[in-house]
PDB file of C-alpha atoms in Angstrom:
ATOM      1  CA  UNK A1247      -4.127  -0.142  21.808  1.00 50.00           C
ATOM      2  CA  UNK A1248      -0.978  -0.547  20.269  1.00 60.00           C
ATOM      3  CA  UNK A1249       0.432  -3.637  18.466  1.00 60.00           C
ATOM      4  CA  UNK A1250       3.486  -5.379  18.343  1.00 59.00           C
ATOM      5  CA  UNK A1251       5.820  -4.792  15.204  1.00 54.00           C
ATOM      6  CA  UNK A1252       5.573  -8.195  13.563  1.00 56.00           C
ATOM      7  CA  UNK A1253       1.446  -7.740  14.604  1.00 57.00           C
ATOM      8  CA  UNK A1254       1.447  -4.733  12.457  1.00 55.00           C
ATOM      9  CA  UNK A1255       3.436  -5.820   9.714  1.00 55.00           C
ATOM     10  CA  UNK A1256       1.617  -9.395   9.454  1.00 52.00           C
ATOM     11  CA  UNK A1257      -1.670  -8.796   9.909  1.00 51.00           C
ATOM     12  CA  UNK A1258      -2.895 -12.264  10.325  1.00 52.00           C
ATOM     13  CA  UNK A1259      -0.621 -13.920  13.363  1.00 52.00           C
ATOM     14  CA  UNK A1260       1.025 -16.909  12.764  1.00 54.00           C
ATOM     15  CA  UNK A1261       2.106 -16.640   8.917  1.00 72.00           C
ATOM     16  CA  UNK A1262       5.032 -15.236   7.991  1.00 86.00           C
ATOM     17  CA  UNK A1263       8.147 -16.180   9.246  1.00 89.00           C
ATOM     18  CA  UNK A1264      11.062 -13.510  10.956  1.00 88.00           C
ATOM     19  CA  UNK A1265      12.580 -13.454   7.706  1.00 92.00           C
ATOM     20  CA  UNK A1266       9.598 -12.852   5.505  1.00 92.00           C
ATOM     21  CA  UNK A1267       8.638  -9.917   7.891  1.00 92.00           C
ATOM     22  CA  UNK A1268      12.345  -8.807   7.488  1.00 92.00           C
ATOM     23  CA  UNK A1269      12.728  -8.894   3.602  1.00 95.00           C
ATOM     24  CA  UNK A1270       8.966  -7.161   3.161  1.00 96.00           C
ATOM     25  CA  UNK A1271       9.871  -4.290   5.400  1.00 95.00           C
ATOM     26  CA  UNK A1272      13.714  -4.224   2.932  1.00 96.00           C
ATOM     27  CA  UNK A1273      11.341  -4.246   0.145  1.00 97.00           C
ATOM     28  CA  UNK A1274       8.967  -1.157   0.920  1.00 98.00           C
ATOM     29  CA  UNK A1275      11.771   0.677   1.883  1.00 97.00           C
ATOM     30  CA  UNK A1276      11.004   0.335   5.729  1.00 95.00           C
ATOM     31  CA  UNK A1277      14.084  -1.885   6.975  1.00 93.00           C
ATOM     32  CA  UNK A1278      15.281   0.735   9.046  1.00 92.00           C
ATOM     33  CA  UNK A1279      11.940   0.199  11.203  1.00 89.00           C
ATOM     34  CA  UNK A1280      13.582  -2.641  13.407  1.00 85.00           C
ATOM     35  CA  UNK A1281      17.047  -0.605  14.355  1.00 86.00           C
ATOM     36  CA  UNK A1282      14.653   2.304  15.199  1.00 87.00           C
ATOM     37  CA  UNK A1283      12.135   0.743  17.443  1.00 83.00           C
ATOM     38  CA  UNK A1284      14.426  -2.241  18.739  1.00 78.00           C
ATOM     39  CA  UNK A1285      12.532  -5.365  17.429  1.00 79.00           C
ATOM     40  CA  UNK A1286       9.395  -6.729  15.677  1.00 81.00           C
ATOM     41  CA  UNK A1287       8.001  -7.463  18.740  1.00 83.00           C
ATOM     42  CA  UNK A1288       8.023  -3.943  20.507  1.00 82.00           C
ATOM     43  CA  UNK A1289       4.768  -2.043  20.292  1.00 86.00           C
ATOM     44  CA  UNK A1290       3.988   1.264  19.540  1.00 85.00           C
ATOM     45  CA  UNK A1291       1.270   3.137  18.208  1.00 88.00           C
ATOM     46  CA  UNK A1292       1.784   3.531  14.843  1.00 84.00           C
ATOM     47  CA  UNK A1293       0.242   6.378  13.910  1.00 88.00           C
ATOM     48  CA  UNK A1294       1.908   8.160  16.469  1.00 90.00           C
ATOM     49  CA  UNK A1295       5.688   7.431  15.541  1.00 91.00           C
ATOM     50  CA  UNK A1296       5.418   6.973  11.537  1.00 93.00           C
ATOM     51  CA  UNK A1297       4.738   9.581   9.490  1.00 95.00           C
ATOM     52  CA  UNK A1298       1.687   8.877   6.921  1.00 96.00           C
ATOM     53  CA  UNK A1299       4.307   7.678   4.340  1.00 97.00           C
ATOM     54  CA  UNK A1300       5.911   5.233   6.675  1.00 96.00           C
ATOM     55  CA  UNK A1301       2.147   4.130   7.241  1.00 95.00           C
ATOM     56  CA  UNK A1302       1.126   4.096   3.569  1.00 97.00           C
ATOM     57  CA  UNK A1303       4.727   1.993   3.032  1.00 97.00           C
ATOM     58  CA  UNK A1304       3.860  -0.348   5.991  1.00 95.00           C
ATOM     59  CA  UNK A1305       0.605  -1.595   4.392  1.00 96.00           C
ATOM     60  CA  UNK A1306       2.166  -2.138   1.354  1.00 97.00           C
ATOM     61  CA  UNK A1307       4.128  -4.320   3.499  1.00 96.00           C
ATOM     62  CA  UNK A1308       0.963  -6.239   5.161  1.00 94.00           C
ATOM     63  CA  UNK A1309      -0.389  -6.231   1.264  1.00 96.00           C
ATOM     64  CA  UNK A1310       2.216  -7.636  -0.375  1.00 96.00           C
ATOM     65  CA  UNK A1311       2.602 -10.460   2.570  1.00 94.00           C
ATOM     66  CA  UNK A1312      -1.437 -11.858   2.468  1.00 93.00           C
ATOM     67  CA  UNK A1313      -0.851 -11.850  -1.384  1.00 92.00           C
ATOM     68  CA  UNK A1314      -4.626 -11.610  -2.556  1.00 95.00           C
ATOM     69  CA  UNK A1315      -5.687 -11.919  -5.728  1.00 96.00           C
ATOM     70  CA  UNK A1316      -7.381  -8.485  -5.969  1.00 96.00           C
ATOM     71  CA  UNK A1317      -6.835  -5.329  -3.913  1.00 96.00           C
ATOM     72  CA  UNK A1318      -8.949  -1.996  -4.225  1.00 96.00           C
ATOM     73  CA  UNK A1319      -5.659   1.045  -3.456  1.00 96.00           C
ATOM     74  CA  UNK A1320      -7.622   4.125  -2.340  1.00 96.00           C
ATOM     75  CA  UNK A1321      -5.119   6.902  -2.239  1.00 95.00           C
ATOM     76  CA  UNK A1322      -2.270   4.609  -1.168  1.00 96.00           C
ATOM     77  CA  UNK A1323       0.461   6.557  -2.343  1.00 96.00           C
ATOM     78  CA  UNK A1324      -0.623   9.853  -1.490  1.00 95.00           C
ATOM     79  CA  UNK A1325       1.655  10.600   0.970  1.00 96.00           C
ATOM     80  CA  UNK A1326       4.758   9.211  -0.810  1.00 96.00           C
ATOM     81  CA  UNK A1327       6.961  11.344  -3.608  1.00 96.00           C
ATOM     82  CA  UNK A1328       7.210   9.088  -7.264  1.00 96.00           C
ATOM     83  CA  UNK A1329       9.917   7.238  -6.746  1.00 97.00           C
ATOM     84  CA  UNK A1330       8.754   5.094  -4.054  1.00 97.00           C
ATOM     85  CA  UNK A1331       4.976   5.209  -5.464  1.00 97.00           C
ATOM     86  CA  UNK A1332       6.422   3.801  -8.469  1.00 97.00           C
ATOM     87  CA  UNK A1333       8.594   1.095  -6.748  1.00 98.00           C
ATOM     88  CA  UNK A1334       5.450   0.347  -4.674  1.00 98.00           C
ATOM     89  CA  UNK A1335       3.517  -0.447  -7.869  1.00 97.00           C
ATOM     90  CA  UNK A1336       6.618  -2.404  -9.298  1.00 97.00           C
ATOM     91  CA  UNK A1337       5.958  -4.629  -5.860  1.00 97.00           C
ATOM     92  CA  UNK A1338       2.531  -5.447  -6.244  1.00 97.00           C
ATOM     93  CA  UNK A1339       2.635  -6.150  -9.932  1.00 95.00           C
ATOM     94  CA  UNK A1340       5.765  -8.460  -9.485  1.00 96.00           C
ATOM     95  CA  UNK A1341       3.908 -10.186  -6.550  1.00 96.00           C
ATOM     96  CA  UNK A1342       1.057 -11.006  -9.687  1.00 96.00           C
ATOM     97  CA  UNK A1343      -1.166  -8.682  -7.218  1.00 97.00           C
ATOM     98  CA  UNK A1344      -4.452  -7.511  -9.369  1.00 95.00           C
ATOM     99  CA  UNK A1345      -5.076  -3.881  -8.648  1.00 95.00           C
ATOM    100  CA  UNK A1346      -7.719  -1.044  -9.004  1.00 94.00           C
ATOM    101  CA  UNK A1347      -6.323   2.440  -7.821  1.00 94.00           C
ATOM    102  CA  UNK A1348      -8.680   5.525  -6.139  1.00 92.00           C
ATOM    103  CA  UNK A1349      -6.988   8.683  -6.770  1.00 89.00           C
ATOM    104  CA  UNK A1350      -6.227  12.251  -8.099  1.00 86.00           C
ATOM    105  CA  UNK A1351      -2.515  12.263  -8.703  1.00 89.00           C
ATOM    106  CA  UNK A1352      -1.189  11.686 -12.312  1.00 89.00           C
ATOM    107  CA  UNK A1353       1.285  10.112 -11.181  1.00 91.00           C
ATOM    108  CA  UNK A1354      -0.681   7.032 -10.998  1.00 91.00           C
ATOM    109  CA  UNK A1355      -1.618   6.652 -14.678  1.00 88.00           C
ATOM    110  CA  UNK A1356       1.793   4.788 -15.745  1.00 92.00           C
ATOM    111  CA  UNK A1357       0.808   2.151 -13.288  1.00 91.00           C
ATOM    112  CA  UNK A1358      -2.341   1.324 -14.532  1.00 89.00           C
ATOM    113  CA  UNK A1359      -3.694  -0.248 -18.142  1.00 88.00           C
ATOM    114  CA  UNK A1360      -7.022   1.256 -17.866  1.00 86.00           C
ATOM    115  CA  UNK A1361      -8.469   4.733 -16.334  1.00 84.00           C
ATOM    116  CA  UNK A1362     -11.796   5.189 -15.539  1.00 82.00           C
ATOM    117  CA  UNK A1363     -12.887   9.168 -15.690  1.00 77.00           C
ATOM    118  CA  UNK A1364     -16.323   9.775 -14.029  1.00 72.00           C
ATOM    119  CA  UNK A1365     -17.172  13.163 -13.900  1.00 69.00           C
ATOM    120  CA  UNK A1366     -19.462  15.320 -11.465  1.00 64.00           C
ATOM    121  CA  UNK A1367     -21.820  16.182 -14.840  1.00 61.00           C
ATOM    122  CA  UNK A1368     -22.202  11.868 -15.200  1.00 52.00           C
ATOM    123  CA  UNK A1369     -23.709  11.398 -11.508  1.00 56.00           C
ATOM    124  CA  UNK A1370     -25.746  14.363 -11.870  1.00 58.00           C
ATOM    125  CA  UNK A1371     -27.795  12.685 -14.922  1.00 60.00           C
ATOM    126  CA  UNK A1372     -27.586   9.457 -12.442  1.00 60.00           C
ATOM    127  CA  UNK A1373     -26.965   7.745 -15.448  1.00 61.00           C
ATOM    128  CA  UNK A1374     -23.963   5.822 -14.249  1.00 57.00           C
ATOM    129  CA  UNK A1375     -21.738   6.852 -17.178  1.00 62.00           C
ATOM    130  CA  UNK A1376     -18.030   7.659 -17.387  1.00 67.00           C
ATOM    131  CA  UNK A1377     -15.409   6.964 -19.560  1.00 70.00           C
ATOM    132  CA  UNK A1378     -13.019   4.119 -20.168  1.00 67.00           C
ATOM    133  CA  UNK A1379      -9.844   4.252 -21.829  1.00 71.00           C
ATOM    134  CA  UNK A1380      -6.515   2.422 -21.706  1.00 71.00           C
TER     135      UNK A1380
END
């Protein structure tokens, strides 16, 4: 079933205000999002009208409104080209949003103070080893 606009870009009901919903969309790159579908509170099925970029940008959006302290990214930019991966990144880290990143573009590297490396030859000794370096 779809969800209304402000549903999809909240998450939780009830926090945000119009204008927080408003300014997150501006600030993922998505404002266009309310001239092109009419309002916040149209609904659509998002996966049907956004292409995976526009989806990977609009929970960036829901992200950076809960603010948690901690948030696991697994291949969250995948979809996007480096400029707005980057700009994501610069987002989250000026929100004070602790992340750890899942995947295989090397692009990512410059986001992140630390890269774990675990290779295919580490979990076939099941020894749980893999390298750490900043």
């Amino acid at each position: 079933m779809g969800k209304t606009n402000s549903e999809n870009v909240r998450g939780k009901p009830g926090k945000p205000t119009t204008d927080d919903l408003i300014q997150v969309l501006e600030n993922v790159r998505l404002g266009y999002i309310l001239s092109q579908f009419g309002s916040l509170d149209s609904t659509y099925e998002w996966s049907s009208v956004l292409s995976l970029g526009e989806q990977q940008r609009l929970a960036f959006a829901r992200l950076l409104l809960s603010k948690p302290k901690l948030v696991l990214l697994d291949e969250s930019t995948s979809a996007l080209d480096e400029v707005n991966e980057a700009h994501l990144y610069r987002q989250i880290e000026a929100a004070g949003i602790t992340y750890v990143s899942v995947g295989h573009r090397r692009t990512l590297y410059k986001h992140h103070n630390m890269v774990l490396r675990i290779s295919t030859a580490d979990l076939n000794r099941n020894n749980g080893t893999g390298t750490l370096s900043p």
